[in-house]
mmCIF file of C-alpha atoms in Angstrom:
data_model
loop_
_atom_site.group_PDB
_atom_site.id
_atom_site.type_symbol
_atom_site.label_atom_id
_atom_site.label_comp_id
_atom_site.label_asym_id
_atom_site.label_seq_id
_atom_site.Cartn_x
_atom_site.Cartn_y
_atom_site.Cartn_z
ATOM 1 C CA MET A 1 100.774 122.863 95.691
ATOM 2 C CA ARG A 2 100.371 125.245 98.623
ATOM 3 C CA ASP A 3 102.815 125.323 101.499
ATOM 4 C CA THR A 4 101.882 127.977 104.049
ATOM 5 C CA GLY A 5 103.228 129.431 107.285
ATOM 6 C CA LYS A 6 100.684 127.271 109.092
ATOM 7 C CA HIS A 7 102.188 124.161 107.504
ATOM 8 C CA GLN A 8 105.670 125.310 108.534
ATOM 9 C CA GLY A 9 104.473 125.796 112.107
ATOM 10 C CA LEU A 10 103.083 122.250 112.126
ATOM 11 C CA ARG A 11 106.397 120.931 110.780
ATOM 12 C CA ASN A 12 108.271 122.713 113.555
ATOM 13 C CA GLN A 13 105.965 121.023 116.082
ATOM 14 C CA LEU A 14 106.556 117.633 114.419
ATOM 15 C CA VAL A 15 110.326 118.119 114.683
ATOM 16 C CA SER A 16 109.935 118.828 118.420
ATOM 17 C CA VAL A 17 107.979 115.561 118.791
ATOM 18 C CA LEU A 18 110.728 113.635 116.939
ATOM 19 C CA GLU A 19 113.408 115.179 119.158
ATOM 20 C CA GLN A 20 111.437 114.122 122.244
ATOM 21 C CA LYS A 21 111.315 110.577 120.815
ATOM 22 C CA GLY A 22 115.103 110.497 120.514
ATOM 23 C CA ILE A 23 115.941 111.670 116.989
ATOM 24 C CA THR A 24 119.195 113.623 117.279
ATOM 25 C CA ASP A 25 120.569 113.812 113.696
ATOM 26 C CA LYS A 26 120.403 117.519 112.827
ATOM 27 C CA ASN A 27 120.339 116.835 109.071
ATOM 28 C CA VAL A 28 117.366 114.472 109.411
ATOM 29 C CA LEU A 29 115.461 117.016 111.517
ATOM 30 C CA ALA A 30 116.297 119.855 109.095
ATOM 31 C CA ALA A 31 114.965 117.803 106.145
ATOM 32 C CA ILE A 32 111.709 116.985 107.966
ATOM 33 C CA LYS A 33 111.339 120.647 108.924
ATOM 34 C CA LYS A 34 111.690 121.621 105.256
ATOM 35 C CA ILE A 35 109.652 119.029 103.312
ATOM 36 C CA PRO A 36 105.900 119.661 102.844
ATOM 37 C CA ARG A 37 104.625 116.211 103.899
ATOM 38 C CA HIS A 38 101.008 117.278 103.274
ATOM 39 C CA LEU A 39 101.736 117.370 99.530
ATOM 40 C CA PHE A 40 102.610 113.650 99.597
ATOM 41 C CA LEU A 41 99.169 112.741 100.963
ATOM 42 C CA ASP A 42 95.648 112.709 99.608
ATOM 43 C CA SER A 43 94.187 116.167 100.308
ATOM 44 C CA SER A 44 91.594 114.602 102.646
ATOM 45 C CA PHE A 45 94.467 113.861 105.072
ATOM 46 C CA GLU A 46 96.048 117.321 104.787
ATOM 47 C CA ASP A 47 94.945 118.443 108.264
ATOM 48 C CA TYR A 48 96.642 115.403 109.817
ATOM 49 C CA ALA A 49 99.825 115.409 107.717
ATOM 50 C CA TYR A 50 102.089 116.576 110.534
ATOM 51 C CA GLN A 51 100.885 114.115 113.137
ATOM 52 C CA ASP A 52 103.370 111.349 113.842
ATOM 53 C CA LYS A 53 101.250 108.754 112.035
ATOM 54 C CA ALA A 54 101.262 106.590 108.918
ATOM 55 C CA PHE A 55 98.515 107.148 106.303
ATOM 56 C CA PRO A 56 97.231 105.239 103.267
ATOM 57 C CA ILE A 57 98.519 106.506 99.889
ATOM 58 C CA GLY A 58 96.819 104.136 97.430
ATOM 59 C CA ALA A 59 97.706 100.722 95.964
ATOM 60 C CA GLY A 60 97.374 99.252 99.473
ATOM 61 C CA GLN A 61 100.499 101.130 100.589
ATOM 62 C CA THR A 62 101.187 103.725 103.290
ATOM 63 C CA ILE A 63 103.334 106.788 103.858
ATOM 64 C CA SER A 64 105.452 105.833 106.870
ATOM 65 C CA GLN A 65 105.114 107.506 110.244
ATOM 66 C CA PRO A 66 107.550 110.482 110.394
ATOM 67 C CA TYR A 67 109.340 108.911 113.382
ATOM 68 C CA THR A 68 110.013 105.772 111.316
ATOM 69 C CA VAL A 69 111.327 107.835 108.385
ATOM 70 C CA ALA A 70 113.538 109.820 110.771
ATOM 71 C CA PHE A 71 114.747 106.691 112.612
ATOM 72 C CA GLN A 72 115.732 104.866 109.413
ATOM 73 C CA SER A 73 117.343 108.010 107.984
ATOM 74 C CA GLN A 74 119.343 108.531 111.184
ATOM 75 C CA LEU A 75 120.619 104.916 111.093
ATOM 76 C CA LEU A 76 121.948 105.512 107.565
ATOM 77 C CA GLU A 77 124.354 108.241 108.782
ATOM 78 C CA VAL A 78 123.901 110.022 105.451
ATOM 79 C CA GLU A 79 126.715 112.177 104.155
ATOM 80 C CA PRO A 80 126.529 114.504 101.120
ATOM 81 C CA GLU A 81 126.927 112.637 97.809
ATOM 82 C CA HIS A 82 126.265 109.227 99.412
ATOM 83 C CA LYS A 83 124.755 106.825 96.881
ATOM 84 C CA ILE A 84 121.668 105.330 98.483
ATOM 85 C CA LEU A 85 119.453 102.553 97.137
ATOM 86 C CA GLU A 86 115.869 102.885 98.371
ATOM 87 C CA ILE A 87 113.549 99.888 98.065
ATOM 88 C CA GLY A 88 109.924 101.069 98.049
ATOM 89 C CA THR A 89 109.613 104.629 96.731
ATOM 90 C CA GLY A 90 105.971 104.754 97.827
ATOM 91 C CA SER A 91 104.774 108.339 98.225
ATOM 92 C CA GLY A 92 108.327 109.633 97.708
ATOM 93 C CA TYR A 93 108.495 111.225 101.170
ATOM 94 C CA GLN A 94 111.463 109.146 102.369
ATOM 95 C CA THR A 95 113.113 109.790 98.988
ATOM 96 C CA ALA A 96 112.641 113.516 99.510
ATOM 97 C CA VAL A 97 114.172 113.373 103.006
ATOM 98 C CA LEU A 98 117.283 111.595 101.711
ATOM 99 C CA CYS A 99 117.647 113.938 98.702
ATOM 100 C CA THR A 100 117.279 116.973 100.985
ATOM 101 C CA MET A 101 120.079 115.526 103.152
ATOM 102 C CA GLY A 102 122.335 115.612 100.077
ATOM 103 C CA ALA A 103 122.226 111.930 99.090
ATOM 104 C CA LYS A 104 122.128 110.615 95.534
ATOM 105 C CA VAL A 105 119.028 108.431 95.695
ATOM 106 C CA TYR A 106 118.271 105.461 93.431
ATOM 107 C CA SER A 107 114.768 104.239 94.204
ATOM 108 C CA VAL A 108 112.670 101.220 93.151
ATOM 109 C CA GLU A 109 108.857 100.921 93.348
ATOM 110 C CA ARG A 110 106.850 97.828 92.340
ATOM 111 C CA GLN A 111 103.388 99.459 92.198
ATOM 112 C CA ARG A 112 102.950 101.126 88.812
ATOM 113 C CA GLU A 113 100.289 103.543 90.071
ATOM 114 C CA LEU A 114 102.569 104.849 92.843
ATOM 115 C CA PHE A 115 105.593 104.930 90.557
ATOM 116 C CA LYS A 116 103.738 107.175 88.077
ATOM 117 C CA THR A 117 102.331 109.520 90.739
ATOM 118 C CA THR A 118 105.633 109.942 92.575
ATOM 119 C CA SER A 119 107.647 110.390 89.369
ATOM 120 C CA LEU A 120 105.460 113.419 88.575
ATOM 121 C CA LEU A 121 105.296 114.813 92.115
ATOM 122 C CA LEU A 122 108.977 114.910 93.111
ATOM 123 C CA PRO A 123 110.199 117.235 90.301
ATOM 124 C CA LYS A 124 107.321 119.652 91.068
ATOM 125 C CA LEU A 125 108.730 119.934 94.597
ATOM 126 C CA GLY A 126 112.271 120.448 93.321
ATOM 127 C CA ILE A 127 113.312 116.972 94.521
ATOM 128 C CA ARG A 128 115.534 115.195 92.008
ATOM 129 C CA PRO A 129 116.562 111.625 92.777
ATOM 130 C CA LYS A 130 119.320 110.237 90.523
ATOM 131 C CA HIS A 131 117.083 107.391 89.377
ATOM 132 C CA LEU A 132 113.489 106.276 89.895
ATOM 133 C CA SER A 133 112.555 102.876 88.580
ATOM 134 C CA PHE A 134 109.557 100.598 88.334
ATOM 135 C CA GLY A 135 110.708 97.114 89.317
ATOM 136 C CA ASP A 136 111.194 94.331 91.837
ATOM 137 C CA GLY A 137 112.830 95.622 95.018
ATOM 138 C CA TYR A 138 114.174 92.161 95.914
ATOM 139 C CA LYS A 139 116.562 92.465 92.958
ATOM 140 C CA GLY A 140 117.812 95.967 93.791
ATOM 141 C CA LEU A 141 119.581 97.903 91.018
ATOM 142 C CA PRO A 142 122.748 95.950 90.169
ATOM 143 C CA ASN A 143 123.560 98.261 87.228
ATOM 144 C CA PHE A 144 124.085 101.177 89.632
ATOM 145 C CA ALA A 145 125.819 99.250 92.451
ATOM 146 C CA PRO A 146 127.732 99.458 94.696
ATOM 147 C CA PHE A 147 125.850 101.738 97.124
ATOM 148 C CA ASP A 148 126.993 103.501 100.294
ATOM 149 C CA SER A 149 123.764 102.327 101.874
ATOM 150 C CA VAL A 150 120.476 100.571 101.207
ATOM 151 C CA ILE A 151 117.165 101.414 102.888
ATOM 152 C CA VAL A 152 114.112 99.147 102.653
ATOM 153 C CA THR A 153 110.764 100.735 103.519
ATOM 154 C CA ALA A 154 108.680 97.538 103.701
ATOM 155 C CA GLY A 155 108.775 94.546 106.048
ATOM 156 C CA ALA A 156 110.693 91.612 104.569
ATOM 157 C CA PRO A 157 110.416 87.903 105.452
ATOM 158 C CA PHE A 158 114.222 87.687 105.023
ATOM 159 C CA ILE A 159 117.097 89.928 103.910
ATOM 160 C CA PRO A 160 117.397 89.694 100.114
ATOM 161 C CA LYS A 161 120.884 88.523 99.071
ATOM 162 C CA PRO A 162 121.077 90.864 96.022
ATOM 163 C CA LEU A 163 120.691 93.885 98.331
ATOM 164 C CA MET A 164 123.554 92.662 100.519
ATOM 165 C CA ALA A 165 125.681 92.122 97.409
ATOM 166 C CA GLN A 166 125.052 95.686 96.160
ATOM 167 C CA LEU A 167 126.445 97.286 99.331
ATOM 168 C CA LYS A 168 129.919 98.834 99.504
ATOM 169 C CA ILE A 169 132.323 97.558 102.151
ATOM 170 C CA GLY A 170 131.596 99.715 105.195
ATOM 171 C CA GLY A 171 128.080 100.340 103.872
ATOM 172 C CA ARG A 172 124.814 99.946 105.792
ATOM 173 C CA LEU A 173 121.625 98.072 104.929
ATOM 174 C CA ILE A 174 118.584 99.145 106.976
ATOM 175 C CA ILE A 175 115.611 96.793 106.690
ATOM 176 C CA PRO A 176 112.623 95.719 108.833
ATOM 177 C CA VAL A 177 112.716 91.892 108.986
ATOM 178 C CA ASP A 178 110.018 89.515 110.284
ATOM 179 C CA ASN A 179 111.104 87.426 113.267
ATOM 180 C CA GLU A 180 109.682 83.965 114.068
ATOM 181 C CA GLN A 181 106.605 85.547 115.662
ATOM 182 C CA GLY A 182 105.983 87.598 112.507
ATOM 183 C CA ILE A 183 106.983 90.849 114.262
ATOM 184 C CA GLN A 184 109.030 93.268 112.166
ATOM 185 C CA ILE A 185 112.380 94.094 113.771
ATOM 186 C CA MET A 186 114.383 97.040 112.413
ATOM 187 C CA THR A 187 117.676 95.482 111.378
ATOM 188 C CA MET A 188 120.967 97.017 110.277
ATOM 189 C CA LEU A 189 123.717 95.112 108.493
ATOM 190 C CA ILE A 190 127.129 96.749 108.173
ATOM 191 C CA ARG A 191 129.318 95.195 105.487
ATOM 192 C CA LYS A 192 132.718 94.374 106.960
ATOM 193 C CA ASN A 193 134.305 92.731 103.894
ATOM 194 C CA GLU A 194 133.324 90.648 100.865
ATOM 195 C CA THR A 195 131.675 87.930 102.949
ATOM 196 C CA GLN A 196 131.049 89.271 106.462
ATOM 197 C CA PHE A 197 128.271 91.487 107.801
ATOM 198 C CA GLU A 198 127.772 92.834 111.315
ATOM 199 C CA LYS A 199 124.143 92.739 112.468
ATOM 200 C CA HIS A 200 122.335 95.141 114.812
ATOM 201 C CA GLU A 201 118.652 95.126 115.833
ATOM 202 C CA PHE A 202 116.579 98.128 116.960
ATOM 203 C CA GLY A 203 113.221 96.837 118.128
ATOM 204 C CA GLU A 204 109.761 96.535 116.665
ATOM 205 C CA PHE A 205 108.302 98.608 113.798
ATOM 206 C CA ARG A 206 105.282 98.281 111.503
ATOM 207 C CA PHE A 207 105.507 98.353 107.718
ATOM 208 C CA VAL A 208 103.504 97.053 104.786
ATOM 209 C CA PRO A 209 105.028 93.767 103.484
ATOM 210 C CA LEU A 210 107.857 93.751 100.934
ATOM 211 C CA LEU A 211 106.433 91.878 97.944
ATOM 212 C CA GLU A 212 108.266 90.294 95.053
ATOM 213 C CA ASN A 213 107.777 91.038 91.347
ATOM 214 C CA LYS A 214 106.208 94.091 89.778
ATOM 215 C CA ASN A 215 102.513 94.875 89.942
#
């Protein structure tokens, strides 16, 4: 679990790249500057960990490109103590960013292999989400609802109703959704009241698909 001055230098460079690409949230940038992304990857990728690229992490999943993590995190407008539901724990890197920003993170992962690995890794790095669970992301975590925001880190064919239902009024749901051409469009829903949501779209992104049921 080594994190060296060289790694820190590479993180500083990555933050500069993200700023050039339009990430302005100081808390997001500070979290990315702090978190050792190379420890979330297979050691064979260590030399590339601070490039703005996605990498495979096992179980057919990927660790998202840092720009994507930063973009989604910025859309959430995280404040300290915010309760955030994360669908797709994956490597735990996005989880770590949100925890470092002061959020209380409740995360769901459907791949048992990833769930086990990440559950062991995060505490070693001093990252303590409120709740990590192995389950079906389409269902969310109704027992812990409502949430200030919900972030989905996989491309969905539609926006799952349970996730909308678990959002506080004024809360934000950030999710990549397939359009008719099968292109994933980053989508934000803001809950206005019990029944109404305001929708915003932010262009094309690439994610692994959001699958139902546990594996």
